[in-house]
Short mmCIF file of C-alpha atoms in Angstrom, two decimals:
data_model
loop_
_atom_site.label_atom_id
_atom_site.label_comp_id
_atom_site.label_asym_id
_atom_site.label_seq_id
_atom_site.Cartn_x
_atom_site.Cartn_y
_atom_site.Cartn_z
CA UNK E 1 -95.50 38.85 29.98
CA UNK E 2 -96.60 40.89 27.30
CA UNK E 3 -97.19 38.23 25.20
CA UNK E 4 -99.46 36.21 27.76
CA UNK E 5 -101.71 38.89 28.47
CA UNK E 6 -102.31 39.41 24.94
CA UNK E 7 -103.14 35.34 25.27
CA UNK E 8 -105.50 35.73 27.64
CA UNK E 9 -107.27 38.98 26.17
CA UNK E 10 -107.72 37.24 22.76
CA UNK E 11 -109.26 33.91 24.43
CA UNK E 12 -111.76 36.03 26.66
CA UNK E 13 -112.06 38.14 23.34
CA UNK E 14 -112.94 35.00 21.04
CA UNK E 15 -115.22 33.56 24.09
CA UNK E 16 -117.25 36.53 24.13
CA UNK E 17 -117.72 36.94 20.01
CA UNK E 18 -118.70 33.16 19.56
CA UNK E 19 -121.12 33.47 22.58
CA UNK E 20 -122.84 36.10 20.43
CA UNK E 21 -122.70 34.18 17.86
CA UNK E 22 -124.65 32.06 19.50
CA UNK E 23 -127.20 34.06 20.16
CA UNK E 24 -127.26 35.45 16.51
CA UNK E 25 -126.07 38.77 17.67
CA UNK E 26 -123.18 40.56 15.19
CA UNK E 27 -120.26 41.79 16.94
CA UNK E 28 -116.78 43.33 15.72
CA UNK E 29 -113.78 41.25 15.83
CA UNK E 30 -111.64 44.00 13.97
CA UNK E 31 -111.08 47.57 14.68
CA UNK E 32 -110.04 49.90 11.46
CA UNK E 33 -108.91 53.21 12.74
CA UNK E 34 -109.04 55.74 9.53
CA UNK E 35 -106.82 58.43 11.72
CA UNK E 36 -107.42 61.33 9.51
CA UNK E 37 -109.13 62.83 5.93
CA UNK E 38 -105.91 63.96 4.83
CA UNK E 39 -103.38 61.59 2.38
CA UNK E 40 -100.15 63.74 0.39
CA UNK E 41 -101.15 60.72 -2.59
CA UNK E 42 -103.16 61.51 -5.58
CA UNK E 43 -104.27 57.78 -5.98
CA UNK E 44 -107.97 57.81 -8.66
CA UNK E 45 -108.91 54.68 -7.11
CA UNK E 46 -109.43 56.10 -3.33
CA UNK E 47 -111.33 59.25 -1.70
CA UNK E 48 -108.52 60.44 0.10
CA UNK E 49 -106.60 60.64 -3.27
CA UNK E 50 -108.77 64.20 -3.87
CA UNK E 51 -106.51 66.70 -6.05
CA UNK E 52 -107.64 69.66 -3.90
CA UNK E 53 -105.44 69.43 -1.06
CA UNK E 54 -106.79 72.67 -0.01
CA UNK E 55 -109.95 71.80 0.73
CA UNK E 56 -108.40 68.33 2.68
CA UNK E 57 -106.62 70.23 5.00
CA UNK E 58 -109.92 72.69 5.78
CA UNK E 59 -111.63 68.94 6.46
CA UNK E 60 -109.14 67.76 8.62
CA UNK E 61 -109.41 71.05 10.87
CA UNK E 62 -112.56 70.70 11.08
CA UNK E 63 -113.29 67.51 11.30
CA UNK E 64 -110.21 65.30 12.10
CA UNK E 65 -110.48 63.97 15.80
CA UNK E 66 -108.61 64.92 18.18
CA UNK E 67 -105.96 63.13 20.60
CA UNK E 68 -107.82 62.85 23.33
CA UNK E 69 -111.03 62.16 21.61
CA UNK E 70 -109.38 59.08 19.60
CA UNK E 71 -107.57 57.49 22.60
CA UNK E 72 -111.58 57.74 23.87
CA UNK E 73 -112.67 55.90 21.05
CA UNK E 74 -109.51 53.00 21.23
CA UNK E 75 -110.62 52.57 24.69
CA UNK E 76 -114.50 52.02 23.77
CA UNK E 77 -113.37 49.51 20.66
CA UNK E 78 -110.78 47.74 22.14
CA UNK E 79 -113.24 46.27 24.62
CA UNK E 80 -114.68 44.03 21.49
CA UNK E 81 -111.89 43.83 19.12
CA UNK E 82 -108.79 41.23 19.01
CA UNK E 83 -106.69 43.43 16.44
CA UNK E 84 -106.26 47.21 15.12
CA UNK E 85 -105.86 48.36 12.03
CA UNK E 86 -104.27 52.06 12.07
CA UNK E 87 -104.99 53.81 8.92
CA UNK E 88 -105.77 56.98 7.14
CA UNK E 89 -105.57 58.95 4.50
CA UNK E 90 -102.22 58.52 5.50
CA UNK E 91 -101.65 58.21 9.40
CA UNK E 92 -98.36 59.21 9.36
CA UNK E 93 -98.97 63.09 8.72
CA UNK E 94 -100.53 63.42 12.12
CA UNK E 95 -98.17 64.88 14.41
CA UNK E 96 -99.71 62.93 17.29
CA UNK E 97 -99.38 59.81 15.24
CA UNK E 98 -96.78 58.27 17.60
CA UNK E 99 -98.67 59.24 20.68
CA UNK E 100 -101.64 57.29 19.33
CA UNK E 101 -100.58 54.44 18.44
CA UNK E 102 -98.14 54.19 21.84
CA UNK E 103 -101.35 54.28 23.39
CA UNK E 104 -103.11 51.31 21.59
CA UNK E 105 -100.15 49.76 22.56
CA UNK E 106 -100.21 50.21 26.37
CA UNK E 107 -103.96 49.25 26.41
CA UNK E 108 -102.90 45.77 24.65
CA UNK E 109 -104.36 46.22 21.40
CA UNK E 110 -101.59 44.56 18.53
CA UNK E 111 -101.29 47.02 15.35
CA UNK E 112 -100.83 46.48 11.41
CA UNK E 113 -100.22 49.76 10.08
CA UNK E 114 -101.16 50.73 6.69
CA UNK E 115 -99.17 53.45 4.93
CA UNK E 116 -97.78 54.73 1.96
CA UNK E 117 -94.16 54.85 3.46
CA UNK E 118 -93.57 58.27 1.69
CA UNK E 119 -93.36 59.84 5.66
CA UNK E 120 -92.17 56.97 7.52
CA UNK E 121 -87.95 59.27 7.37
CA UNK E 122 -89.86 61.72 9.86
CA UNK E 123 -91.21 59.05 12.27
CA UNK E 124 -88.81 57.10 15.44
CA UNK E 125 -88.64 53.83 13.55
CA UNK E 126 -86.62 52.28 16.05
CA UNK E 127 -90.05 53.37 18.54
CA UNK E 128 -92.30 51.96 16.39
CA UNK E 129 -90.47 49.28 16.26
CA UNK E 130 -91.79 48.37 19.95
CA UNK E 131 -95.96 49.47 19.12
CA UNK E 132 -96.61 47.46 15.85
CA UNK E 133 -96.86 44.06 14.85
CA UNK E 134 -96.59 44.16 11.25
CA UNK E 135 -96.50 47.39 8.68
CA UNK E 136 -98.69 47.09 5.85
CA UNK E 137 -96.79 48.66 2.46
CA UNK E 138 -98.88 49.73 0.06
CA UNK E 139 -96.85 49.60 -3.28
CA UNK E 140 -98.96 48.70 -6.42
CA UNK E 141 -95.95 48.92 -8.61
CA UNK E 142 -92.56 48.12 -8.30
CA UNK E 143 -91.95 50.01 -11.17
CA UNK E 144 -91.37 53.77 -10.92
CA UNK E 145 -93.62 54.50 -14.28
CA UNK E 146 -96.86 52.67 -13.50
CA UNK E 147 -96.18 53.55 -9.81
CA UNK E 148 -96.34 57.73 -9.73
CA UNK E 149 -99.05 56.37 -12.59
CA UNK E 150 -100.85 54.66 -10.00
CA UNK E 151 -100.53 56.90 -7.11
CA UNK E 152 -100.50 60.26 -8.91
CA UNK E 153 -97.48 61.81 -7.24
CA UNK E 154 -93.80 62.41 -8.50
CA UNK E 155 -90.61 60.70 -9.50
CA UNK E 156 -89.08 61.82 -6.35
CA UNK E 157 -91.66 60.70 -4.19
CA UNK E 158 -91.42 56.99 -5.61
CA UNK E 159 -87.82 57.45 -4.50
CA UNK E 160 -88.29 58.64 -1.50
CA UNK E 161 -90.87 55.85 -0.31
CA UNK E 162 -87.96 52.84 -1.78
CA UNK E 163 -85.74 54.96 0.48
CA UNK E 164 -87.96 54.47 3.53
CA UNK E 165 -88.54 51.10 2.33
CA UNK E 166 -84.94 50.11 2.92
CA UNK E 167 -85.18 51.87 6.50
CA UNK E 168 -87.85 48.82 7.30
CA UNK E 169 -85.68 46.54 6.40
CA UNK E 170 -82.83 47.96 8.31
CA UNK E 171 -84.80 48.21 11.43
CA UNK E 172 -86.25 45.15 10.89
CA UNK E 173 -89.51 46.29 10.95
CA UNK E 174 -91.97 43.46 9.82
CA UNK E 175 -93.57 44.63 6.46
CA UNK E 176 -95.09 43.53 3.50
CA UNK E 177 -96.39 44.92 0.69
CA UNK E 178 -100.26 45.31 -0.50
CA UNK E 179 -100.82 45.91 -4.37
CA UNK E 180 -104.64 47.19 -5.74
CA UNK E 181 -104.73 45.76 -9.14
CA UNK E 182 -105.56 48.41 -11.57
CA UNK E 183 -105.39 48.62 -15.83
CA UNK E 184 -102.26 50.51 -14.69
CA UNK E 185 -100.24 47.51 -13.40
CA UNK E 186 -101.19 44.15 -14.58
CA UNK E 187 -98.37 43.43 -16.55
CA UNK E 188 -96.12 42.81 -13.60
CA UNK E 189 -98.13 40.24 -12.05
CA UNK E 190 -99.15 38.81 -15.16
CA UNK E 191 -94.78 38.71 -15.78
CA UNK E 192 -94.62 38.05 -12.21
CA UNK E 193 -91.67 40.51 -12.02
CA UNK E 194 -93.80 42.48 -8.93
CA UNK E 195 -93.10 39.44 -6.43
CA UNK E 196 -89.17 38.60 -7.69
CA UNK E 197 -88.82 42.59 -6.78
CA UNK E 198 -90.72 42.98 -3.98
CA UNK E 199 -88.76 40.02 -2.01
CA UNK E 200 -85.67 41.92 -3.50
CA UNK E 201 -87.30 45.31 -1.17
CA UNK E 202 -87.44 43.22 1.60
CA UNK E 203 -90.99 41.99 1.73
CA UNK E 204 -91.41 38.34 2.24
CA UNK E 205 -94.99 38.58 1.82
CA UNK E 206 -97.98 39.99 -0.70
CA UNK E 207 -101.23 40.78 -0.69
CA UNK E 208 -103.14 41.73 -3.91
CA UNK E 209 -106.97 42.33 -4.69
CA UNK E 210 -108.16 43.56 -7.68
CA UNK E 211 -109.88 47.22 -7.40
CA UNK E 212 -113.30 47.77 -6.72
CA UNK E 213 -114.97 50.67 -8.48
CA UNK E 214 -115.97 53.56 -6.89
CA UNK E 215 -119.86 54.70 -7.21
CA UNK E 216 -118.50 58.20 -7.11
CA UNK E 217 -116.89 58.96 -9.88
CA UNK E 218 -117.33 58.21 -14.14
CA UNK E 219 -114.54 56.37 -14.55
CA UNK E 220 -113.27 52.44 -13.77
CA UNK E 221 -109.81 51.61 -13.41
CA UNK E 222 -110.59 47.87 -13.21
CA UNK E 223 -109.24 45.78 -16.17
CA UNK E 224 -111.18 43.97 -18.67
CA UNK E 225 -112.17 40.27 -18.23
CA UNK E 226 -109.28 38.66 -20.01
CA UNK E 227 -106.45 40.64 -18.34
CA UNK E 228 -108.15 39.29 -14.83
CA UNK E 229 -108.35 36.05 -15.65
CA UNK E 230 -104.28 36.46 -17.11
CA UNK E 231 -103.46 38.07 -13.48
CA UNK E 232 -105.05 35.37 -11.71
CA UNK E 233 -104.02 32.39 -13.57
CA UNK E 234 -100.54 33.88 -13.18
CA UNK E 235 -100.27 34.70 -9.10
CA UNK E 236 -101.78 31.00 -8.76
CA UNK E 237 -98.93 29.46 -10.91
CA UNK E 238 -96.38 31.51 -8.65
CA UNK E 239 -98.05 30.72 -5.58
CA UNK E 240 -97.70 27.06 -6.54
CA UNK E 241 -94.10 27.46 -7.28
CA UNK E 242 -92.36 29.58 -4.49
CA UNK E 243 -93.18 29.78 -1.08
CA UNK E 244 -91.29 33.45 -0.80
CA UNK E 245 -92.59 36.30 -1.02
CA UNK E 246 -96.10 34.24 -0.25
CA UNK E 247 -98.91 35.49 -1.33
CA UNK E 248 -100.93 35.95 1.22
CA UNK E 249 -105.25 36.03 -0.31
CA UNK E 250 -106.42 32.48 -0.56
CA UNK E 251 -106.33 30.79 -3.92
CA UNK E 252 -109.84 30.55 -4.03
CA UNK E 253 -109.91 34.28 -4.33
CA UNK E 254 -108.21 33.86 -7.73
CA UNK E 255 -110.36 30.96 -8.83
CA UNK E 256 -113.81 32.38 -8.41
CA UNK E 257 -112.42 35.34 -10.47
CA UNK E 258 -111.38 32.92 -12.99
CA UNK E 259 -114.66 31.23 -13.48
CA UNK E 260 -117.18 33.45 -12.25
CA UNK E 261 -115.53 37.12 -12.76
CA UNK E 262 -116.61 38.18 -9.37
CA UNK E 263 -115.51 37.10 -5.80
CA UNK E 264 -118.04 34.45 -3.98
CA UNK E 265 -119.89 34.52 -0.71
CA UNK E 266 -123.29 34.28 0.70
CA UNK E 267 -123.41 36.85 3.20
CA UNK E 268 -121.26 40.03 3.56
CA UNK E 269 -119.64 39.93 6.09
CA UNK E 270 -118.61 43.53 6.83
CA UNK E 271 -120.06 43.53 10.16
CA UNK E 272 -117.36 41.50 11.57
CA UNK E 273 -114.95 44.49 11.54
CA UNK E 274 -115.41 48.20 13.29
CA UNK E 275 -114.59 51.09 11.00
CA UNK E 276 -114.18 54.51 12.50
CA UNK E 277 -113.63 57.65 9.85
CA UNK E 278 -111.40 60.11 10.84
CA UNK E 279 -114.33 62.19 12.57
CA UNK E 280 -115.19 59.41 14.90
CA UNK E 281 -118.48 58.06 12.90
CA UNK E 282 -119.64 54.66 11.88
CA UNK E 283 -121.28 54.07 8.41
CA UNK E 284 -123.47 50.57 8.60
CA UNK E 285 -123.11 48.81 7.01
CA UNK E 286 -120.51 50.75 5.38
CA UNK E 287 -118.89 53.42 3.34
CA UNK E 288 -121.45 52.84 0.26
CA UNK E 289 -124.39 53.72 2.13
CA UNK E 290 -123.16 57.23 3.08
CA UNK E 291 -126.65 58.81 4.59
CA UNK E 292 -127.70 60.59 7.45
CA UNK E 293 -129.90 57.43 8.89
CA UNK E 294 -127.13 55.29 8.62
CA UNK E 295 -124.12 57.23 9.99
CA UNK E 296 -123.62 56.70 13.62
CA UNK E 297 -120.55 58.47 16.25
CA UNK E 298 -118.66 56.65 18.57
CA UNK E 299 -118.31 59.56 21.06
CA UNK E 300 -121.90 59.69 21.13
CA UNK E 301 -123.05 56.03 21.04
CA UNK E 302 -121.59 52.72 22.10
CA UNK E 303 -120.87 49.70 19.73
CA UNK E 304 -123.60 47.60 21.19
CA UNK E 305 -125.89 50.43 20.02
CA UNK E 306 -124.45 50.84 16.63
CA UNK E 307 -124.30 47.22 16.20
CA UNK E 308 -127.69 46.29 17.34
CA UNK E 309 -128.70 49.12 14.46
CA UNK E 310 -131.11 47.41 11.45
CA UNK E 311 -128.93 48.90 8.69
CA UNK E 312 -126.94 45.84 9.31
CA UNK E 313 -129.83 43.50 7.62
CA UNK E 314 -128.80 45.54 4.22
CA UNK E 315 -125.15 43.21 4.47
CA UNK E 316 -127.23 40.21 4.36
CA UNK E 317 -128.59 40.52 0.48
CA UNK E 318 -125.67 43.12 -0.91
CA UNK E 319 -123.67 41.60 -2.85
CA UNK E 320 -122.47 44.78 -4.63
CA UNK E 321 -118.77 44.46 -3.82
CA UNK E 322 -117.57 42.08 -6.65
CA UNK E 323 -113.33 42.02 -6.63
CA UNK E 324 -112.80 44.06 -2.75
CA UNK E 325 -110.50 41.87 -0.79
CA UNK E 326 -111.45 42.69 2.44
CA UNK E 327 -114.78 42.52 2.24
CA UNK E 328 -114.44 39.02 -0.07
CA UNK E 329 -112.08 37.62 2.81
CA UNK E 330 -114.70 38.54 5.64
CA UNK E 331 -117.38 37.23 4.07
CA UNK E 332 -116.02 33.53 4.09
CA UNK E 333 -116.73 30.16 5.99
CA UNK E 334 -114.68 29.38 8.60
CA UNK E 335 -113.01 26.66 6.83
CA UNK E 336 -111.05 29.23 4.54
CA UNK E 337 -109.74 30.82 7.06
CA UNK E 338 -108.61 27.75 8.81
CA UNK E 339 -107.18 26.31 5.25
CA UNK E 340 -104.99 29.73 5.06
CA UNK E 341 -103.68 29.87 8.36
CA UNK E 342 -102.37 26.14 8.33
CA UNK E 343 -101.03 26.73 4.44
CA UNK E 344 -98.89 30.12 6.35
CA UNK E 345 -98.33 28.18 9.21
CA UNK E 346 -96.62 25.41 7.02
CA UNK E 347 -94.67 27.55 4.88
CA UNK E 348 -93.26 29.58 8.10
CA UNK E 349 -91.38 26.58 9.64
CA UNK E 350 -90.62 24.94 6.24
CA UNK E 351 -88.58 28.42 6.07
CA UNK E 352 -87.27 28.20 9.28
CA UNK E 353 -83.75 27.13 10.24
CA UNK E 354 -83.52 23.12 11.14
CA UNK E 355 -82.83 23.59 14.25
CA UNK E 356 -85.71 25.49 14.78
CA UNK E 357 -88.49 23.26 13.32
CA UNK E 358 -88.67 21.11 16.15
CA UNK E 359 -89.05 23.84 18.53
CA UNK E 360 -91.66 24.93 16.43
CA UNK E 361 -93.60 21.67 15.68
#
């Protein structure tokens, strides 16, 4: 049952964004729910990774929605969106975190969480089992060095997250894991160790983007031109040669690193996905243009309102985002998308049993 209504509400869903489309008017397809300022990780590459902890948790008092107030906001989004992405800081320290994402559940909106997995021993695994479609890993080592390197925390915590990593498995939880490329960790993609041991911690899939620099600080943590080209030349010779743990960013990705040292696209396309901070506000186009005239609040204003707002024109002529997946994926024709799908869709029955292929095709 569950399963047809979920049918149904993507079709009207899909209906209702191409009508708009139409029409030339930008709508979300994709809700990104940043549950709360607060993340335990150190990581350079990422606000959240702030060393003063302190001065986090004063944020998160202050500003950090509450239950109520975000179940308010799921109900508002889920009207436009087909899929929910539950993140943070990391969503897992909220002691409601269970509650919220039971209740994205019960109004039929399907859930990839993204975590750290340092937390997920204190959570019901076994109950989140029953809200979430997939769990999004983020590992960007599989080495314990370059790891705590990466991610700026301890020894024991990179033990403690393979710990919880084996509790996915056990549970069968679906996961996979999601690597930012840094200086810090290019040699194992480059020596394609990082998929052979990542299918070895149960994840039968990857995703990987290259960082994107932050505007706030003096340093970058992306690596030079050569290295890139190395990294990408080396995930498309292991894409080409196993089918497990897949890699899941199109190809093309890789090659318009390779010969033009930046990802490709005419138009950004960061419009096509809603992305609520932890307070409840809206940055359009997004997080770089962090002003007063072009923050809106979802418990103030509706998404027709924010998405009618002219700060979206800006998305049309930046192009400052060079090597950000997500904002390189949304940004493409149709016909990627379409090319990706199929290429997972054939590699999921070729993986299948024989008996179920037919069933399948």
């Amino acid at each position: 049952m569950l399963v047809v209504i979920d049918t149904i509400r993507t079709i009207k869903r899909l209906g209702k964004w191409s009508a708009n489309r139409v029409i030339g008017r930008r709508r979300p397809l994709i809700a990104v729910f940043s549950l709360t300022h607060y993340c335990n990780f150190y990581c350079p590459m990422c606000p959240f990774g702030d060393a003063d902890k302190g001065s986090q948790l004063k944020l998160v008092r202050d500003k950090d929605l509450t239950t109520n107030q975000w179940k308010y906001i799921f109900d508002k989004v889920s009207k436009y969106c087909l899929w929910s992405i539950v993140e943070g800081g990391e969503p897992t320290s909220r002691p409601d975190f269970m509650d919220l994402v039971s209740y994205l559940y019960s109004i039929n909106m399907p859930i990839t969480l993204i975590t750290n997995c340092s937390l997920l021993h204190t959570i019901d695994l076994l109950q989140l089992k029953k809200y979430i479609q997939f769990v999004t890993c983020s590992i960007d080592s599989v080495y314990e060095e370059s790891y705590c390197k990466v991610r700026g925390v301890s020894v024991k915590i990179f033990q403690k997250v393979i710990e919880n990593l084996r509790l996915l498995t056990e549970v069968n939880i679906p996961h996979y894991f999601n690597s930012v490329i840094t200086k810090y960790n290019t040699e194992e993609f480059i020596d394609q160790s990082y998929f052979d041991k990542a299918k070895e911690m149960g994840s039968n899939a990857v995703s990987l983007t290259f960082v994107e620099d932050r505007s706030d600080v003096p340093y970058s943590l992306l690596p030079d031109k050569d290295t890139m080209v190395k990294v990408c030349e080396s995930v498309l010779d292991y894409g080409r040669k196993h089918s497990s743990p897949q890699i899941m960013i199109p190809p093309q990705y890789f090659h318009q690193i390779i010969e033009h040292g930046r990802g490709m696209y005419d138009e950004c396309g960061v419009w096509k996905s809603i992305f609520v901070n932890g307070n409840g506000t809206v940055m359009v186009p997004c997080w770089k243009f962090d002003s007063p005239e072009n923050i809106y609040n979802l418990l103030e204003q509706s998404v027709e309102e924010i998405w009618n707002a002219p700060e979206w024109d800006i998305a049309k002529t930046c192009h400052d985002c060079k090597v950000l997946g997500c904002i390189w994926y949304s940004s493409q024709p149709i016909t990627t998308f379409a090319r990706n799908y199929m290429n997972g869709l054939s590699r999921m029955i070729g993986n299948q049993k024989p008996e179920l292929k037919a069933d399948l095709i």
